[in-house]
mmCIF file of C-alpha atoms in Angstrom:
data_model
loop_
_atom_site.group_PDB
_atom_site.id
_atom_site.type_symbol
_atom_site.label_atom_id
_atom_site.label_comp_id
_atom_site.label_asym_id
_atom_site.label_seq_id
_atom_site.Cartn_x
_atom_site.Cartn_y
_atom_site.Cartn_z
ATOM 1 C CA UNK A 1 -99.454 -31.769 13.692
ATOM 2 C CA UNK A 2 -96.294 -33.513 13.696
ATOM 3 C CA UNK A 3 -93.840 -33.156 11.587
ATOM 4 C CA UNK A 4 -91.772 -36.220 12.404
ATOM 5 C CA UNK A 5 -91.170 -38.470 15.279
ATOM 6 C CA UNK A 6 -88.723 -40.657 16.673
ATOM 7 C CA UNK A 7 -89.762 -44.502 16.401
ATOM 8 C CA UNK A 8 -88.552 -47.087 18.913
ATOM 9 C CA UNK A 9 -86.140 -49.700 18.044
ATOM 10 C CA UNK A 10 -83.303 -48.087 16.346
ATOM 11 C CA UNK A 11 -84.853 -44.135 16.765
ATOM 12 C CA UNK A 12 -85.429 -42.448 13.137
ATOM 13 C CA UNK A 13 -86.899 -39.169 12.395
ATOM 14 C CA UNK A 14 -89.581 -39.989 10.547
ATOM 15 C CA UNK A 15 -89.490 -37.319 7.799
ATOM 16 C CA UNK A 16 -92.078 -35.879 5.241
ATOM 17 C CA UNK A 17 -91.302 -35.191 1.845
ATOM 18 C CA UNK A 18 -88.653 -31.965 1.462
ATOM 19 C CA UNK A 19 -90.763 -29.111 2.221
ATOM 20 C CA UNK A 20 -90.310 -25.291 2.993
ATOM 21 C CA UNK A 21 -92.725 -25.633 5.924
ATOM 22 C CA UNK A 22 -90.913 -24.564 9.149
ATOM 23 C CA UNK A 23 -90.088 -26.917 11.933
ATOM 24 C CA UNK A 24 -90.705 -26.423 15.614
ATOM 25 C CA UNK A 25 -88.724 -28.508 17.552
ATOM 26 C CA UNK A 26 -89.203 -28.414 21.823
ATOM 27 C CA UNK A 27 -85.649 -30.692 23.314
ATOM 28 C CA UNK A 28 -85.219 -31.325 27.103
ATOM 29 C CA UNK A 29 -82.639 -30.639 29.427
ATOM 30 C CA UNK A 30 -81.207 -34.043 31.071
ATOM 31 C CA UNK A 31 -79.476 -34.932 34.236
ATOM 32 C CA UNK A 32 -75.933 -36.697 34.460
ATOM 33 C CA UNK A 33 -76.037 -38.304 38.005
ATOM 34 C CA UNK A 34 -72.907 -40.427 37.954
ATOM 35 C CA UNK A 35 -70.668 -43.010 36.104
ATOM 36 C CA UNK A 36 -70.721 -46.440 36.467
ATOM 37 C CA UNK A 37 -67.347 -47.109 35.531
ATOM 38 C CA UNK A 38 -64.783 -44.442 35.033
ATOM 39 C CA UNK A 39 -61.703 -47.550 35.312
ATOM 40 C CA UNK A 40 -62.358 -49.062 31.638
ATOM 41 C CA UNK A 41 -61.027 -52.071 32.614
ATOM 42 C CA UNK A 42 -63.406 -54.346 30.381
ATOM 43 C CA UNK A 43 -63.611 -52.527 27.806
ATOM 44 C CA UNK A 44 -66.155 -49.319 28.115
ATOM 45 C CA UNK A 45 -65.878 -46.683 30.275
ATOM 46 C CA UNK A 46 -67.589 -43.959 31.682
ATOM 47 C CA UNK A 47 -71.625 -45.596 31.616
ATOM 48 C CA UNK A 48 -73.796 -42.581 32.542
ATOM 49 C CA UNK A 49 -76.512 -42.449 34.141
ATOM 50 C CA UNK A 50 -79.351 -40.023 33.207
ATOM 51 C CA UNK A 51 -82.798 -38.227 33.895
ATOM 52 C CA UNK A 52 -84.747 -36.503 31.384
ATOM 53 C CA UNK A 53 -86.312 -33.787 32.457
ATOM 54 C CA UNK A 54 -89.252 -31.448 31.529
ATOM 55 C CA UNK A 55 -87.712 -28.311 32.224
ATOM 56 C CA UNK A 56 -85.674 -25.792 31.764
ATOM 57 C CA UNK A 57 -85.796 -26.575 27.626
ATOM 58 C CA UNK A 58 -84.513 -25.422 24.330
ATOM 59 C CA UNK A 59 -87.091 -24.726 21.871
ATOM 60 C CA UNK A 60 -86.276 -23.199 18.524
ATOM 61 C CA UNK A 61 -87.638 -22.564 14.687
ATOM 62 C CA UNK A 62 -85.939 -23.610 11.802
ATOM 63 C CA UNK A 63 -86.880 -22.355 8.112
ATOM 64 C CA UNK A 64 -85.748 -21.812 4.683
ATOM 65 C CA UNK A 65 -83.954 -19.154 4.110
ATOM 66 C CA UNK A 66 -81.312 -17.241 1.888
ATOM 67 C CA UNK A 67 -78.350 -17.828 3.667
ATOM 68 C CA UNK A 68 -77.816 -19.216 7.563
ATOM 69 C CA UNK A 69 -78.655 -17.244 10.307
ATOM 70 C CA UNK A 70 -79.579 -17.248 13.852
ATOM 71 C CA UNK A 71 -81.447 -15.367 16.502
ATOM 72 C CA UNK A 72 -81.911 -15.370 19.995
ATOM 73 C CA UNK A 73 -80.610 -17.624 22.737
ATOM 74 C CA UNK A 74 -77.268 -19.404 21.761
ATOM 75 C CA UNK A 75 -76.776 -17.897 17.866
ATOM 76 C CA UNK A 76 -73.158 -17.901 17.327
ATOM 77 C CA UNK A 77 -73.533 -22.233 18.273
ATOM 78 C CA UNK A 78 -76.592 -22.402 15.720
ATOM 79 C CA UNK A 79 -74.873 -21.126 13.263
ATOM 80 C CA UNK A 80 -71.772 -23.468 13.529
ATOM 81 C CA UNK A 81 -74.232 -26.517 13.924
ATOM 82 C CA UNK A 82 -76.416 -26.143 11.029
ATOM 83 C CA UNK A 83 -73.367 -25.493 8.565
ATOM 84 C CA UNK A 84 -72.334 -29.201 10.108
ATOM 85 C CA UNK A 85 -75.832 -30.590 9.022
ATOM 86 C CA UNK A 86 -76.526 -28.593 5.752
ATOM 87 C CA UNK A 87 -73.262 -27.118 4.707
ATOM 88 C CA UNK A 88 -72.538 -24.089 2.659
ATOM 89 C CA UNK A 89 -74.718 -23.774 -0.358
ATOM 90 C CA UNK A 90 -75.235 -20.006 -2.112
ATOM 91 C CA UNK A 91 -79.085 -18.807 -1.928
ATOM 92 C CA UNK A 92 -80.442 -21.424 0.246
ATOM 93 C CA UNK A 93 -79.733 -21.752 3.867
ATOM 94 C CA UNK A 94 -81.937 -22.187 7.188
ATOM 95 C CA UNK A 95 -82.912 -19.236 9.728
ATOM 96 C CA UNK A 96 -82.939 -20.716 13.580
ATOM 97 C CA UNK A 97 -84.899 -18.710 16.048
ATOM 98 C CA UNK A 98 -84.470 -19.901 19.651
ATOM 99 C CA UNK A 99 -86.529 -18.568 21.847
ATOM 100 C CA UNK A 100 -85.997 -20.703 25.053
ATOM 101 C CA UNK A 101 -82.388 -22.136 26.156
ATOM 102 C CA UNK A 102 -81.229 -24.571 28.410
ATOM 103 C CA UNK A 103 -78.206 -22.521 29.948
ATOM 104 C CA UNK A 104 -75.195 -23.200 28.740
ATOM 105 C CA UNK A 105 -72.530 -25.245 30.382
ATOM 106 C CA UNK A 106 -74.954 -25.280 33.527
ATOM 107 C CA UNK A 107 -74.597 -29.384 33.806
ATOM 108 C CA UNK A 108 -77.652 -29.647 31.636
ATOM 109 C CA UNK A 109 -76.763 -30.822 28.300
ATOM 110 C CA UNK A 110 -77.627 -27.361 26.346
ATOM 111 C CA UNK A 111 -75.034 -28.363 23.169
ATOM 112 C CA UNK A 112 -76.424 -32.131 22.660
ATOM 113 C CA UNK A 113 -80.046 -30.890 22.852
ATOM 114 C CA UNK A 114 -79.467 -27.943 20.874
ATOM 115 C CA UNK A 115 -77.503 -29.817 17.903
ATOM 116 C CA UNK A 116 -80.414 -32.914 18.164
ATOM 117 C CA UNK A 117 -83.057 -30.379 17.998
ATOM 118 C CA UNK A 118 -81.123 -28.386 14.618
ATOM 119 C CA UNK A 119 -80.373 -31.407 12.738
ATOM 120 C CA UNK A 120 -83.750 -33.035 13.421
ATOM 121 C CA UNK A 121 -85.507 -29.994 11.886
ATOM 122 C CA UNK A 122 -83.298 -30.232 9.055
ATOM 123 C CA UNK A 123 -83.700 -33.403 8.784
ATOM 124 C CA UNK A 124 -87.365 -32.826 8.497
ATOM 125 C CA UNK A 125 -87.222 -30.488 5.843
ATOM 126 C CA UNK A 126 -84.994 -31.886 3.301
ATOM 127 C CA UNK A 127 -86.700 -35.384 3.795
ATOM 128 C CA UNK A 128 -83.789 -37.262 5.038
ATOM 129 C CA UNK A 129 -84.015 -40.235 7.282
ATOM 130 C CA UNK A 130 -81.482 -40.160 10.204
ATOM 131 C CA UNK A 131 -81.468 -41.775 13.707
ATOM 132 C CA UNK A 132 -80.523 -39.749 16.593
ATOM 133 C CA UNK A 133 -77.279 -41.626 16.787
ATOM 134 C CA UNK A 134 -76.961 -40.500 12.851
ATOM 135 C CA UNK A 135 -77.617 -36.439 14.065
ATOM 136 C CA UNK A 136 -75.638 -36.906 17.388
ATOM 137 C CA UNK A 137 -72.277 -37.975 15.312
ATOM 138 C CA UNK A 138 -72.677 -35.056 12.660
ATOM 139 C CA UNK A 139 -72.934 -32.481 15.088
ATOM 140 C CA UNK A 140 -70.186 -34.215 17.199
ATOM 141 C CA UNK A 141 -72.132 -35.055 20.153
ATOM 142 C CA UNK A 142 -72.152 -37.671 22.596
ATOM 143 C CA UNK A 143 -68.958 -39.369 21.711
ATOM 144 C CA UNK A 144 -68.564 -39.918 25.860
ATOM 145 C CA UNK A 145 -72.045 -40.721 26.938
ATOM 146 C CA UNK A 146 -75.514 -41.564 25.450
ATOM 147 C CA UNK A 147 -78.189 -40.270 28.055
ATOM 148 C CA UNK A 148 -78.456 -36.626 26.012
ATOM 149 C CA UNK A 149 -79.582 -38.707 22.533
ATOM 150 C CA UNK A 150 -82.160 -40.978 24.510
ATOM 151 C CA UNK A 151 -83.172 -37.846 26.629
ATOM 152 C CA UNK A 152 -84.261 -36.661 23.047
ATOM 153 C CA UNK A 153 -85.823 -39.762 21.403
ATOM 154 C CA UNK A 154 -87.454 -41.016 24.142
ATOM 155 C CA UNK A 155 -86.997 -39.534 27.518
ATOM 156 C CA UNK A 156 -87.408 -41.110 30.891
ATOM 157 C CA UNK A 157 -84.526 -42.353 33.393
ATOM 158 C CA UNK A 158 -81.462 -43.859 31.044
ATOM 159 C CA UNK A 159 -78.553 -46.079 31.670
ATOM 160 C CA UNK A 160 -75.689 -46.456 28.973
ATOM 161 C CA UNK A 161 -73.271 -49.210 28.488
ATOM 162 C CA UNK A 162 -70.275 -46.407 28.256
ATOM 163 C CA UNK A 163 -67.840 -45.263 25.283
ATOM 164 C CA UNK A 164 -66.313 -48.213 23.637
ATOM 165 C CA UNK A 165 -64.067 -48.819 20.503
ATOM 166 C CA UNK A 166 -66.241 -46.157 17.904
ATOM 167 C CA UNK A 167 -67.066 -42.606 17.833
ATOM 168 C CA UNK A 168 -70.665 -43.382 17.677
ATOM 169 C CA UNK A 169 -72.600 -42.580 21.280
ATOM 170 C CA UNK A 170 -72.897 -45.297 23.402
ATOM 171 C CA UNK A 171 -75.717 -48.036 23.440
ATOM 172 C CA UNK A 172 -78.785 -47.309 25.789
ATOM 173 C CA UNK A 173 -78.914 -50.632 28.513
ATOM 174 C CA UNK A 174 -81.587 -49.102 29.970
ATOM 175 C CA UNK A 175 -84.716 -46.762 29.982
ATOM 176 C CA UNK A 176 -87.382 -46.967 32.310
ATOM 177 C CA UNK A 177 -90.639 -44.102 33.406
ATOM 178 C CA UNK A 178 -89.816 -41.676 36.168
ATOM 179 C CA UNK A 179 -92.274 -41.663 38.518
ATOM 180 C CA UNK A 180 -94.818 -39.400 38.095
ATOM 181 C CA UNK A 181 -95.211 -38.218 41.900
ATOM 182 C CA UNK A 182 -91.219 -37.723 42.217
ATOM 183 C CA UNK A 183 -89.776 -34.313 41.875
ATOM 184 C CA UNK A 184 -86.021 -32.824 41.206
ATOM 185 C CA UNK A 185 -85.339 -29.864 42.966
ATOM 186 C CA UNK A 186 -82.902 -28.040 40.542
ATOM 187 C CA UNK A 187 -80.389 -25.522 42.068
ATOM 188 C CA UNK A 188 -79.285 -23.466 39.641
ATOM 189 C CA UNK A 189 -75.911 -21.178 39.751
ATOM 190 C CA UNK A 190 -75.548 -18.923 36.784
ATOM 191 C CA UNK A 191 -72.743 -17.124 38.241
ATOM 192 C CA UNK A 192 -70.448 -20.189 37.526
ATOM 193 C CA UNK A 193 -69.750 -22.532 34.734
ATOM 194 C CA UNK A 194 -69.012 -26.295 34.665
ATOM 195 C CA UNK A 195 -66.139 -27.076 32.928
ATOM 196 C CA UNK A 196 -66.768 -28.065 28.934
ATOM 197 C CA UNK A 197 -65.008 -28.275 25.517
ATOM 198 C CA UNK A 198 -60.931 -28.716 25.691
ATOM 199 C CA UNK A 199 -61.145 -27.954 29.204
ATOM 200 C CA UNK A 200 -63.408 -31.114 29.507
ATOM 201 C CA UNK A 201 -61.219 -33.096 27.889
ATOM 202 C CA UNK A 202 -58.263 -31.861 29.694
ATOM 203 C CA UNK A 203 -59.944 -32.524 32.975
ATOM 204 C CA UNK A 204 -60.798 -35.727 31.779
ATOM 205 C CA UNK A 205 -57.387 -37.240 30.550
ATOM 206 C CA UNK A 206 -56.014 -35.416 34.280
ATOM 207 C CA UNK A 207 -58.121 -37.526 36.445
ATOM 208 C CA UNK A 208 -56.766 -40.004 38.634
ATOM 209 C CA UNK A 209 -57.133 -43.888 38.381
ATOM 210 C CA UNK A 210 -60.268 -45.074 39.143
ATOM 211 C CA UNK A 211 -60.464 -47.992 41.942
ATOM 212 C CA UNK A 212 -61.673 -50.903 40.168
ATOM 213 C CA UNK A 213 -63.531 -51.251 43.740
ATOM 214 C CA UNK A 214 -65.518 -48.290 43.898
ATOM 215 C CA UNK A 215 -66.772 -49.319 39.760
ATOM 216 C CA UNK A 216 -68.103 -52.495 41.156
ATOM 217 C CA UNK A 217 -69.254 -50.884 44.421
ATOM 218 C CA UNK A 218 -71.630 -48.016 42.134
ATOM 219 C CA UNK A 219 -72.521 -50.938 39.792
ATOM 220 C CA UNK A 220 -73.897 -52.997 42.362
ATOM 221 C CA UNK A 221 -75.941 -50.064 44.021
ATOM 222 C CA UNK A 222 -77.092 -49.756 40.942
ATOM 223 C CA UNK A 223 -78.549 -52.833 40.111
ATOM 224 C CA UNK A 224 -79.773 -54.329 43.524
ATOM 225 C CA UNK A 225 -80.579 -50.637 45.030
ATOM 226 C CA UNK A 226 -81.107 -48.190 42.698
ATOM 227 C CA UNK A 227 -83.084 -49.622 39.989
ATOM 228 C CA UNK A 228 -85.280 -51.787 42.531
ATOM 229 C CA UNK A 229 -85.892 -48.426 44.411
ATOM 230 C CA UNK A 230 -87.008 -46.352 41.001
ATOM 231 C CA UNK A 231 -89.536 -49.349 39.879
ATOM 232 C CA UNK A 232 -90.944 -49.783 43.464
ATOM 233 C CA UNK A 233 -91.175 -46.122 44.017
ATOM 234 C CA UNK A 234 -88.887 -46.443 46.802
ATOM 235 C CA UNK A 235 -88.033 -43.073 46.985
ATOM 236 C CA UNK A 236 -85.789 -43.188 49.875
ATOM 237 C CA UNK A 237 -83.804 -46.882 48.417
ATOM 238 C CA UNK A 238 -83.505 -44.380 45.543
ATOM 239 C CA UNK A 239 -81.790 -41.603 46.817
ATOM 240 C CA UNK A 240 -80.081 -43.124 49.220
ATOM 241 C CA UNK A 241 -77.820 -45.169 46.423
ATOM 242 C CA UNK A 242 -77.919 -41.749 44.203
ATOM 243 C CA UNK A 243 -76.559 -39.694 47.218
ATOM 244 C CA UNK A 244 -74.170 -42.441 47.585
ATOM 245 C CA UNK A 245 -73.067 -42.565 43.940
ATOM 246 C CA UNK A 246 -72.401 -39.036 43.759
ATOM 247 C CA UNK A 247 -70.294 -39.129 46.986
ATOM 248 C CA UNK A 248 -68.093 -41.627 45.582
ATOM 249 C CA UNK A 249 -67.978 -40.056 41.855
ATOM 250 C CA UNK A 250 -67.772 -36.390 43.069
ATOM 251 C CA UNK A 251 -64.517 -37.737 45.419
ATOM 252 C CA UNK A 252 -63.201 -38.752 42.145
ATOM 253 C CA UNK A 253 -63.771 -35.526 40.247
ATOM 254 C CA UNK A 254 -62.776 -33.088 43.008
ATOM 255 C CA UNK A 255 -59.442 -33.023 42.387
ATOM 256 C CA UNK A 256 -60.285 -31.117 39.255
ATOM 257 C CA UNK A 257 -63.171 -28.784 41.026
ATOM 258 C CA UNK A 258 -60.945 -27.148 43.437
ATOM 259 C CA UNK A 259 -61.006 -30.114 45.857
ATOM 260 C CA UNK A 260 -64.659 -29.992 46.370
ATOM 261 C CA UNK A 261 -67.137 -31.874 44.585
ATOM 262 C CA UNK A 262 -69.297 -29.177 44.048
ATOM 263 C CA UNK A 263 -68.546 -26.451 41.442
ATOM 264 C CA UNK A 264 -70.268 -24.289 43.422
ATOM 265 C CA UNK A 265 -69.757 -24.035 46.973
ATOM 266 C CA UNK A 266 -72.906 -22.494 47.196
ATOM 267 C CA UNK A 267 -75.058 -24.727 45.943
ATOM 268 C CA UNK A 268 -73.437 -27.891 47.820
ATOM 269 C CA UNK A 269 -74.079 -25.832 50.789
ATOM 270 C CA UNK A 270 -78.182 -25.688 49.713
ATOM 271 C CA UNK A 271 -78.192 -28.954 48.940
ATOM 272 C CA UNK A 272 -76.953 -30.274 51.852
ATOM 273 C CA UNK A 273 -79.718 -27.989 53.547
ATOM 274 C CA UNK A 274 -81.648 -29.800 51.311
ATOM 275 C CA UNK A 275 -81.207 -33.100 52.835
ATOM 276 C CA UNK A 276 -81.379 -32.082 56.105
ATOM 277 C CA UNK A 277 -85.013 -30.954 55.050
ATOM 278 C CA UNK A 278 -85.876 -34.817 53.815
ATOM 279 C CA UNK A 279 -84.503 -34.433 50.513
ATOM 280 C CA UNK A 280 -82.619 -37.500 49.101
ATOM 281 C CA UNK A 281 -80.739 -38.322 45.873
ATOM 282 C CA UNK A 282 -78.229 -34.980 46.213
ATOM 283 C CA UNK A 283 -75.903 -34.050 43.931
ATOM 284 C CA UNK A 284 -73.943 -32.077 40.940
ATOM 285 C CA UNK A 285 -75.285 -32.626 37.541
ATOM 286 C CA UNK A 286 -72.002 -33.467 35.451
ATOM 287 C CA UNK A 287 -69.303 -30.878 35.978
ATOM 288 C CA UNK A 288 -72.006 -28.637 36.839
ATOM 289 C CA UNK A 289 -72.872 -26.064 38.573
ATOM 290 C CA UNK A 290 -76.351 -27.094 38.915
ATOM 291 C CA UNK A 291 -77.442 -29.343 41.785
ATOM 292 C CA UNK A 292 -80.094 -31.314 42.620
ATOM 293 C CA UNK A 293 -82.651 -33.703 45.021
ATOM 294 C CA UNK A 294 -85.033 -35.717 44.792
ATOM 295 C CA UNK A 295 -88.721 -35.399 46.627
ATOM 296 C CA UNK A 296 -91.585 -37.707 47.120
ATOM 297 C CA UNK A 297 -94.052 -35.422 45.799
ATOM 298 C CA UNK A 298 -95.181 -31.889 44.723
ATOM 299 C CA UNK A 299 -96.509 -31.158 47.842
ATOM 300 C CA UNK A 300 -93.110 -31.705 49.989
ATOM 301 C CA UNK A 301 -91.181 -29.999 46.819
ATOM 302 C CA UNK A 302 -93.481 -26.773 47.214
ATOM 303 C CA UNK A 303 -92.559 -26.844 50.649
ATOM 304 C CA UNK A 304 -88.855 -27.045 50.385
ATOM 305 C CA UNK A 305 -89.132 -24.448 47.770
ATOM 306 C CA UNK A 306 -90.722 -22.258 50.067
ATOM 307 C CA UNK A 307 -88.394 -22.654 52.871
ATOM 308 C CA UNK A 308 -84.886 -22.253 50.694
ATOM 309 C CA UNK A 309 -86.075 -19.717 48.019
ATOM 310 C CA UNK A 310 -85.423 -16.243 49.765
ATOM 311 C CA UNK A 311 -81.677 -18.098 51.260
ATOM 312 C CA UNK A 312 -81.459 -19.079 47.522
ATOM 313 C CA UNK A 313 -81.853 -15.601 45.836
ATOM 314 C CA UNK A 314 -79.447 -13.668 48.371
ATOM 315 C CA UNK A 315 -76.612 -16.092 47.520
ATOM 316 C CA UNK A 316 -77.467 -15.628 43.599
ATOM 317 C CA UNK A 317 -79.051 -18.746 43.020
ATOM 318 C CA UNK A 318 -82.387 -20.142 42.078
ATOM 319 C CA UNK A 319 -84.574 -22.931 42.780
ATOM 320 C CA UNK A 320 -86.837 -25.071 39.981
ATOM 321 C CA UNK A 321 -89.214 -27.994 41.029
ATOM 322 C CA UNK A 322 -88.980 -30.195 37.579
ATOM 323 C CA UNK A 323 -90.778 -32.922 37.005
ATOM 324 C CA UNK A 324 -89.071 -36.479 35.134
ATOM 325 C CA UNK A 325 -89.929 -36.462 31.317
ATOM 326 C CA UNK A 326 -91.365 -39.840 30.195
ATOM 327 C CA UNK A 327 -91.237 -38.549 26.563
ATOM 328 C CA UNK A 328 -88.582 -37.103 24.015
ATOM 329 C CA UNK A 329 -88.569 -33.952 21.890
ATOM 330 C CA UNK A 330 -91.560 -32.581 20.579
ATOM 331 C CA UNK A 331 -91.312 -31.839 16.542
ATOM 332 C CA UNK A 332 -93.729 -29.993 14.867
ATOM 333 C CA UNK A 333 -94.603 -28.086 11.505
ATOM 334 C CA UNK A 334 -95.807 -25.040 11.238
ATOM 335 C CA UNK A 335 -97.533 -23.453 8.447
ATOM 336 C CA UNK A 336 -95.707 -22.947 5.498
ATOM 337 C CA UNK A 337 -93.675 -19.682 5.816
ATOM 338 C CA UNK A 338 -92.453 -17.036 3.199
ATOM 339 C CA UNK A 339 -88.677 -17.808 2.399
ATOM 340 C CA UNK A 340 -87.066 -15.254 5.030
ATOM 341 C CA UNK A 341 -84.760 -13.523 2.933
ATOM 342 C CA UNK A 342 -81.717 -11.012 4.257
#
């Protein structure tokens, strides 16, 4: 049964009354596939844009317990995230147990999922009513971009107006169904890391002036390409503005990827073989290394898979065929545990 839910129109977990029941809580990995504006000149910059998608996924268990502890995937960043959400109080702590990851620094959003889906279970089970937004800000999370809180409350493909004057994550201008028949091809490097944390922001605050040009350019395929393409199921309108997006953003960002815009060399080189397959929509998710395209269906992704998956492995990488998620993060109780005690 659920244990609480996000509702539509601002997004609150809906919580129970303060229980010791434990929480299950099942958070999606997302896709960043460009910026709208990285100039600022009006006001907000950045704007992401954003696909939810069904795998690979954190899930994790959170219970009372004697003190805070973690286990599994991604402990030592548990730890430091519940202390944000419940503090330090003697005899009575949670225990996290994650037993599935998104991978870390992979271009994924691992840290916004994994904080959403911690302070939502807390949330849960001490009763308190909090909006994404509300979890996202005390676990420091998506100060730059809001696609990872909407990829959690609600899912689907996501558009934000970009970072303005507050700390608080950007507001969501829009969130529409993926189409069911569509699939992402996910190329996955785990030999390499996207850039994150001070790194990020150093990167960031290093980057060249954005054209004011190329902002109105990407917000005008947008609008009249893009968007039309996704909610006519034009699948090749669709990736040819994504493609195009990415070529312009990842010109931007190469300067601070070794003058590529791929993190990986190696998986620009199987996207591009890809494309020349009849893939569209290719690109880097955020800094990455993970890359991506975009099929019509799962028949032509099985095929691609089957083509690039042995060229895949003896270069160390590895292919997924993900679907879009049309829904958030799953929270659930589960029976009521023993107090874990240490």
């Amino acid at each position: 049964m659920p244990a609480a839910a996000f509702e539509k129109g601002p997004f609150y977990v809906r919580p129970f009354p303060a229980t010791s029941a434990a929480i299950r809580v099942t958070a999606p990995a997302r896709l960043h596939l460009g910026f709208l504006d990285l100039n600022g000149d009006l006001g907000r910059r950045y704007g992401s844009i954003g696909l939810s998608i069904d795998r690979p996924s954190t899930e994790l268990t959170v219970a009372k317990a004697d003190q805070h502890s973690a286990s599994g995937h991604e402990s030592q960043r548990a730890v430091a995230l519940v202390r944000k959400f419940a503090g330090e109080r003697p005899g009575d702590g949670y225990a996290i147990n994650i037993s599935e990851a998104i991978p870390a620094h992979a271009g994924l959003g691992s840290g916004t999922q994994l904080a959403l889906a911690i302070g939502a279970a807390v949330a849960a089970i001490e009763g308190r009513s909090l909006s994404a937004a509300d979890i996202a800000s005390l676990g420091e999370r998506g100060a730059r971009s809001g696609i990872g809180v909407e990829a959690f409350t609600s899912g689907g493909f996501i558009i934000d107006g970009g970072k303005g004057t507050t700390d608080r994550p950007p507001p969501v201008t829009l969130r529409s169904d993926f189409p069911p028949d569509w699939r992402v091809m996910l190329i996955l490097d785990p030999r390499n890391a996207g850039v994150s944390g001070e790194a990020e922001l150093t990167a960031f605050a290093g980057l060249p002036p954005f054209p004011e040009t190329s902002a109105a350019h990407i917000c005008h395929l947008v609008l009249m390409k893009l968007m039309p393409g996704l909610k006519e199921e034009d699948i090749g309108a669709f990736g040819s503005a994504l493609t195009e997006i990415q070529e312009i953003v990842g010109a931007h960002f190469a300067t601070k990827q070794g003058g590529s815009a791929w993190t990986s060399k190696a998986v620009g080189h199987l996207a591009s073989r890809m494309r020349e397959l009849g893939a569209t929509g290719i690109g880097q998710s955020s800094w990455g290394p993970t890359g991506f395209a975009f099929v019509e269906s799962q028949k032509a992704a099985e095929r691609l898979y089957h083509s690039l998956n042995e060229d895949a492995k003896r270069v160390g990488l590895e292919i997924l065929i993900a679907h879009g998620r049309n829904s958030g993060a799953r929270i659930e109780t589960l029976r009521n545990p023993k107090r874990m005690e240490h």
